[in-house]
Amino acid sequence: MMYRIRHQTRYEYSEPTAVSYHEIRLCPRDLEHQTLIDKTILVDPEPAELSERCDYFGNPTWYLAIDQPHAAMDVLVESTVRIERPMLQANLARSPAWETACDQLQSVAGPDIIAAGEFTLDSPLIKADDQLAAYACLSFGPQRAIMEAVDDLMGRIHRDFEFKPGFTNIATPLLQVLEHRKGVCQDFAQLAIGCLRSMGLAARYVSGYIETLPPPGKTKLKGADASHAWFSVYIPGHGWLDFDPTNNQLPSDQHIVVAIGRDFSDVTPIKGVIFSAGRHLLSVSVDTERIAQMPPPKQAEKG
C-alpha cells in the first residue's frame, strides 16, 4: 500500500514574533514494514537555519530557526510512503504468559530486552499507579497469554471510554482520563501504556496517521484527516506489537508510523520557543491519500 501525505500547519500570532525556534516530527520513518519514498518540507517565512537528524528514539526530526519578525508561520510537509505490514498470523493465546514477560524484562540480558526495559519506566506524562494497575488487572488474569491480555485491555478501553475531542488536552492527567472515561486517541494510547507499565510490562507510544475512508457514495473531504496515536507492547520472542485502542484493532496497512517514544512529549509534531508578547492560533490540515503502487524496475533482458 502506498500513500501520499500532506500535513499543513499554520501558526498565527496576535503580536509579531521576533525570533522562533522549532522542532518538527511530521515525516514517516523507515521501519521494517514501512519505507519512506520521498519527502519535502516548506517553511514560510524562510528559516535562517533548517537541519535534519534522527532523535534518541530514531525519529526523523527537523530543527529550524526563524530570525526575522513574522506574524504567522506555515509549515508544509509532504511525503510518500509504502506500507507492507505483514498480517499477524500468530494465535494470541500462544504468546508467553504476561508474568513470564515481566520476569524476562527484569532478568534477561539480551540487547532487545535491555532496550525494551527503558519503556517499563515512568515518563514525563505517564506514571505507574495503583489505579491504573487495578483497571488493567481485569484483563491480566493469572498466567494469561500476554497478547491475549493486551488485546482484551484494548477492547475494554474502546468500550469503556468515549471519544470526545476537546475534553482533554496534552496536560490532562491520566487519572482524570480514567475517572471521566473520555478523551481522544492520545489519551487512550497513554492510558493503555500506563496500565501496562503499572503491571511491569514494556509499552511505548506511537504517533502517525491513519487512512480514513468516507461513507459509501460520499467524497472524501480535503484536510479531513488528522494525526493518530496508538501503542506498542514488547512481547519476548515476538518483538514489538502494535494495538490501536481508539479503533479496537491491530494496526494494518492503513496505519502510518511517524514517531515512537515513551509518551506524547517525545513525539510532539511541532514544538518550540517563540519570542512574542501575544498569543497564537493554531490550525492543522492533513490529507492521507492512497496512491497506486509504483511498478518494480524492469530487469534487463539477457542477450
Coordinates of C-alpha atoms in Angstrom, one line a residue:
M1 CA 0.0 0.0 0.0
M2 CA 1.3 3.5 -0.9
Y3 CA 0.2 6.8 0.5
R4 CA 0.9 10.4 -0.2
I5 CA 0.6 12.6 2.9
R6 CA 0.2 16.3 3.1
H7 CA 0.4 17.9 6.5
Q8 CA -0.2 21.7 6.7
T9 CA 0.3 23.6 9.9
R10 CA -0.2 27.3 10.4
Y11 CA 0.5 29.5 13.4
E12 CA -0.9 33.0 13.6
Y13 CA 0.4 35.3 16.2
S14 CA -1.6 38.2 17.8
E15 CA 1.7 40.1 18.2
P16 CA 4.6 39.9 15.8
T17 CA 7.2 37.3 16.7
A18 CA 10.8 38.5 16.6
V19 CA 12.5 35.1 16.7
S20 CA 11.3 31.5 16.9
Y21 CA 12.9 28.0 17.2
H22 CA 11.1 24.8 16.4
E23 CA 11.5 21.1 16.4
I24 CA 9.3 19.1 13.9
R25 CA 8.4 15.5 13.7
L26 CA 6.0 15.1 10.8
C27 CA 7.7 12.7 8.4
P28 CA 7.1 9.0 8.3
R29 CA 10.1 7.0 9.5
D30 CA 11.7 4.0 7.8
L31 CA 10.8 0.7 9.5
E32 CA 10.9 -3.0 8.7
H33 CA 7.3 -2.8 7.3
Q34 CA 7.4 0.9 6.1
T35 CA 9.6 2.6 3.5
L36 CA 9.8 6.4 3.0
I37 CA 9.9 7.1 -0.7
D38 CA 10.3 10.9 -0.7
K39 CA 9.7 13.9 1.5
T40 CA 9.7 17.7 1.3
I41 CA 9.4 20.5 3.9
L42 CA 8.4 24.0 3.1
V43 CA 8.5 26.8 5.8
D44 CA 7.2 30.3 5.4
P45 CA 8.9 32.6 6.3
E46 CA 12.1 31.0 5.1
P47 CA 14.1 29.9 8.1
A48 CA 17.7 31.1 8.7
E49 CA 18.5 27.5 9.7
L50 CA 16.9 24.2 8.7
S51 CA 18.6 20.9 9.6
E52 CA 17.6 17.3 10.0
R53 CA 18.7 14.4 12.1
C54 CA 17.3 11.4 14.0
D55 CA 16.5 11.9 17.6
Y56 CA 17.2 9.5 20.5
F57 CA 14.4 7.2 19.5
G58 CA 15.3 7.1 15.8
N59 CA 12.6 9.5 14.7
P60 CA 13.4 11.9 11.8
T61 CA 13.5 15.3 13.3
W62 CA 13.9 18.8 11.8
Y63 CA 15.2 21.8 13.6
L64 CA 14.5 25.3 12.3
A65 CA 15.2 28.9 13.4
I66 CA 13.4 32.0 12.0
D67 CA 15.3 35.2 12.9
Q68 CA 13.0 37.8 11.2
P69 CA 9.8 39.3 12.6
H70 CA 6.7 37.4 11.5
A71 CA 3.0 37.4 12.2
A72 CA 2.4 33.9 11.0
M73 CA 4.3 30.7 10.3
D74 CA 3.3 28.0 7.8
V75 CA 4.9 24.5 7.7
L76 CA 4.0 22.1 4.9
V77 CA 5.4 18.6 5.0
E78 CA 4.6 16.3 2.0
S79 CA 5.8 12.7 2.0
T80 CA 5.2 9.4 0.1
V81 CA 5.4 6.1 2.0
R82 CA 5.0 2.4 1.2
I83 CA 3.4 0.2 3.9
E84 CA 3.9 -3.6 3.8
R85 CA 2.8 -4.6 7.3
P86 CA 2.5 -8.4 7.5
M87 CA -0.7 -10.0 8.6
L88 CA -0.5 -11.2 12.2
Q89 CA -0.8 -15.0 11.9
A90 CA 0.2 -15.9 15.5
N91 CA -2.5 -17.2 17.8
L92 CA -3.0 -14.6 20.6
A93 CA -3.2 -17.5 23.2
R94 CA 0.2 -18.9 22.1
S95 CA 2.3 -15.9 23.3
P96 CA 4.0 -16.3 26.7
A97 CA 2.2 -15.6 29.9
W98 CA 2.4 -11.9 30.9
E99 CA 4.1 -12.8 34.2
T100 CA 6.8 -14.6 32.1
A101 CA 7.3 -11.4 30.0
C102 CA 7.7 -9.3 33.2
D103 CA 10.3 -11.8 34.6
Q104 CA 12.3 -11.7 31.4
L105 CA 12.3 -7.9 31.3
Q106 CA 13.9 -8.0 34.8
S107 CA 16.3 -10.9 34.4
V108 CA 17.3 -11.5 30.8
A109 CA 20.4 -9.5 29.5
G110 CA 19.8 -9.7 25.7
P111 CA 20.1 -6.4 23.8
D112 CA 16.4 -6.3 22.7
I113 CA 15.3 -6.9 26.3
I114 CA 17.6 -4.2 27.7
A115 CA 16.3 -1.7 25.1
A116 CA 12.7 -2.6 25.9
G117 CA 13.4 -2.2 29.6
E118 CA 13.5 1.6 29.2
F119 CA 9.8 1.5 28.3
T120 CA 8.9 -0.1 31.6
L121 CA 9.8 3.1 33.5
D122 CA 7.8 6.2 34.2
S123 CA 8.0 9.0 31.6
P124 CA 7.0 12.7 31.8
L125 CA 3.3 12.1 31.0
I126 CA 2.8 8.5 32.2
K127 CA 3.4 7.4 35.8
A128 CA 2.7 3.9 37.1
D129 CA -0.2 3.9 39.5
D130 CA -2.3 1.5 41.6
Q131 CA -5.5 2.8 40.0
L132 CA -4.1 2.0 36.5
A133 CA -3.0 -1.4 37.7
A134 CA -6.4 -2.1 39.1
Y135 CA -8.1 -1.3 35.8
A136 CA -5.5 -3.4 33.9
C137 CA -5.9 -6.4 36.3
L138 CA -9.4 -7.2 34.9
S139 CA -7.6 -8.3 31.7
F140 CA -4.5 -9.8 33.3
G141 CA -5.6 -12.9 35.0
P142 CA -3.0 -15.4 36.3
Q143 CA -0.9 -16.9 33.6
R144 CA -2.9 -15.4 30.8
A145 CA -1.1 -15.1 27.5
I146 CA 0.3 -11.6 27.2
M147 CA -1.1 -10.9 23.6
E148 CA -4.5 -12.1 24.7
A149 CA -4.4 -9.9 27.8
V150 CA -3.3 -6.8 25.9
D151 CA -5.9 -7.4 23.2
D152 CA -8.6 -7.7 26.0
L153 CA -7.3 -4.4 27.6
M154 CA -7.5 -2.7 24.2
G155 CA -11.1 -3.8 23.7
R156 CA -12.1 -2.7 27.2
I157 CA -10.7 0.8 26.7
H158 CA -12.5 1.0 23.4
R159 CA -15.8 0.1 25.0
D160 CA -15.4 1.9 28.3
F161 CA -14.2 5.3 27.1
E162 CA -16.0 7.9 25.0
F163 CA -14.1 9.6 22.1
K164 CA -14.7 13.2 22.9
P165 CA -12.4 15.9 21.3
G166 CA -11.9 18.9 23.4
F167 CA -12.5 17.2 26.8
T168 CA -8.8 16.8 27.4
N169 CA -5.5 18.4 26.4
I170 CA -1.9 17.4 26.4
A171 CA -1.6 18.3 30.1
T172 CA -4.7 16.3 31.3
P173 CA -3.5 13.7 33.9
L174 CA -4.1 10.1 33.1
L175 CA -6.1 9.5 36.3
Q176 CA -8.5 12.2 35.2
V177 CA -9.0 10.4 31.9
L178 CA -9.6 7.2 33.9
E179 CA -12.1 8.9 36.2
H180 CA -14.2 10.6 33.5
R181 CA -13.8 7.9 30.8
K182 CA -13.5 10.4 28.0
G183 CA -10.7 11.6 25.7
V184 CA -9.1 11.1 22.3
C185 CA -6.6 8.7 20.7
Q186 CA -3.6 10.3 22.5
D187 CA -5.3 9.7 25.9
F188 CA -6.3 6.2 25.1
A189 CA -2.8 5.2 24.0
Q190 CA -1.2 6.8 27.0
L191 CA -3.8 5.2 29.3
A192 CA -3.0 1.7 27.9
I193 CA 0.7 2.4 28.3
G194 CA 0.2 3.5 31.9
C195 CA -1.8 0.3 32.6
L196 CA 0.8 -1.9 31.1
R197 CA 3.8 -0.2 32.8
S198 CA 1.9 -0.5 36.1
M199 CA 1.8 -4.3 35.5
G200 CA 5.6 -4.3 34.9
L201 CA 5.4 -4.6 31.1
A202 CA 7.2 -2.5 28.4
A203 CA 5.0 -0.2 26.3
R204 CA 5.7 2.7 24.0
Y205 CA 3.7 5.5 22.3
V206 CA 3.4 5.6 18.5
S207 CA 2.3 8.6 16.6
G208 CA 1.3 8.7 13.0
Y209 CA -1.5 8.9 10.5
I210 CA -4.4 6.6 9.7
E211 CA -6.2 6.5 6.4
T212 CA -9.8 7.5 6.8
L213 CA -12.4 6.4 4.2
P214 CA -15.6 8.4 3.5
P215 CA -19.0 6.8 3.9
P216 CA -20.2 4.9 0.8
G217 CA -21.2 7.3 -2.0
K218 CA -19.5 10.3 -0.4
T219 CA -16.4 12.2 -1.5
K220 CA -13.5 12.4 0.9
L221 CA -13.1 16.0 2.2
K222 CA -9.8 17.7 1.8
G223 CA -8.0 18.3 5.1
A224 CA -10.4 16.0 6.9
D225 CA -7.7 13.6 8.1
A226 CA -5.7 14.0 11.3
S227 CA -2.8 12.7 13.3
H228 CA -3.4 9.5 15.1
A229 CA -1.8 7.7 18.1
W230 CA -1.7 4.1 19.3
F231 CA 0.7 1.9 21.4
S232 CA 3.1 -1.0 21.2
V233 CA 3.9 -3.6 23.8
Y234 CA 7.1 -5.7 23.9
I235 CA 6.5 -9.4 23.8
P236 CA 9.5 -11.6 24.3
G237 CA 10.0 -13.9 21.3
H238 CA 7.8 -11.7 19.1
G239 CA 9.2 -8.2 19.5
W240 CA 7.0 -5.1 19.5
L241 CA 3.3 -5.5 18.6
D242 CA 1.0 -2.5 17.9
F243 CA -2.5 -2.1 19.3
D244 CA -5.0 0.7 18.4
P245 CA -7.5 1.2 21.3
T246 CA -9.3 4.0 19.6
N247 CA -10.4 1.7 16.8
N248 CA -10.1 -1.6 18.7
Q249 CA -7.8 -3.2 16.1
L250 CA -4.3 -4.3 15.4
P251 CA -2.8 -1.6 13.2
S252 CA -2.9 -2.6 9.5
D253 CA -1.6 -1.1 6.2
Q254 CA -3.8 1.9 6.9
H255 CA -1.6 3.0 9.9
I256 CA 1.5 5.1 9.0
V257 CA 4.1 5.5 11.7
V258 CA 5.8 8.9 12.2
A259 CA 7.4 8.7 15.6
I260 CA 7.9 6.4 18.5
G261 CA 8.7 7.4 22.1
R262 CA 7.8 7.0 25.8
D263 CA 4.8 9.2 25.6
F264 CA 3.4 12.2 23.6
S265 CA 6.1 14.6 24.9
D266 CA 8.8 12.6 23.0
V267 CA 6.9 12.8 19.6
T268 CA 5.2 16.2 19.6
P269 CA 4.6 17.1 15.9
I270 CA 5.8 20.7 16.4
K271 CA 7.2 22.3 19.5
G272 CA 9.5 25.2 20.1
V273 CA 10.2 28.6 21.6
I274 CA 8.9 31.9 20.3
F275 CA 9.8 35.4 21.4
S276 CA 6.5 37.3 21.5
A277 CA 4.2 39.1 23.9
G278 CA 1.0 37.8 22.3
R279 CA -1.0 34.6 21.9
H280 CA -1.1 32.3 18.9
L281 CA -3.8 30.5 16.9
L282 CA -3.0 27.0 15.5
S283 CA -4.7 25.4 12.6
V284 CA -3.9 22.0 11.0
S285 CA -4.9 20.3 7.8
V286 CA -4.0 16.7 6.9
D287 CA -4.6 14.7 3.8
T288 CA -3.7 11.0 3.6
E289 CA -4.3 9.8 0.0
R290 CA -3.9 6.2 -1.2
I291 CA -2.0 6.1 -4.5
A292 CA -1.1 3.4 -7.0
Q293 CA 1.9 1.2 -6.3
M294 CA 4.9 2.0 -8.4
P295 CA 5.8 -0.9 -10.6
P296 CA 9.2 -2.6 -9.8
P297 CA 12.1 -1.8 -12.1
K298 CA 12.3 -3.9 -15.2
Q299 CA 15.2 -6.4 -15.3
A300 CA 17.5 -6.2 -18.3
E301 CA 16.9 -9.0 -20.8
K302 CA 19.8 -11.4 -21.3
G303 CA 21.1 -11.4 -24.9

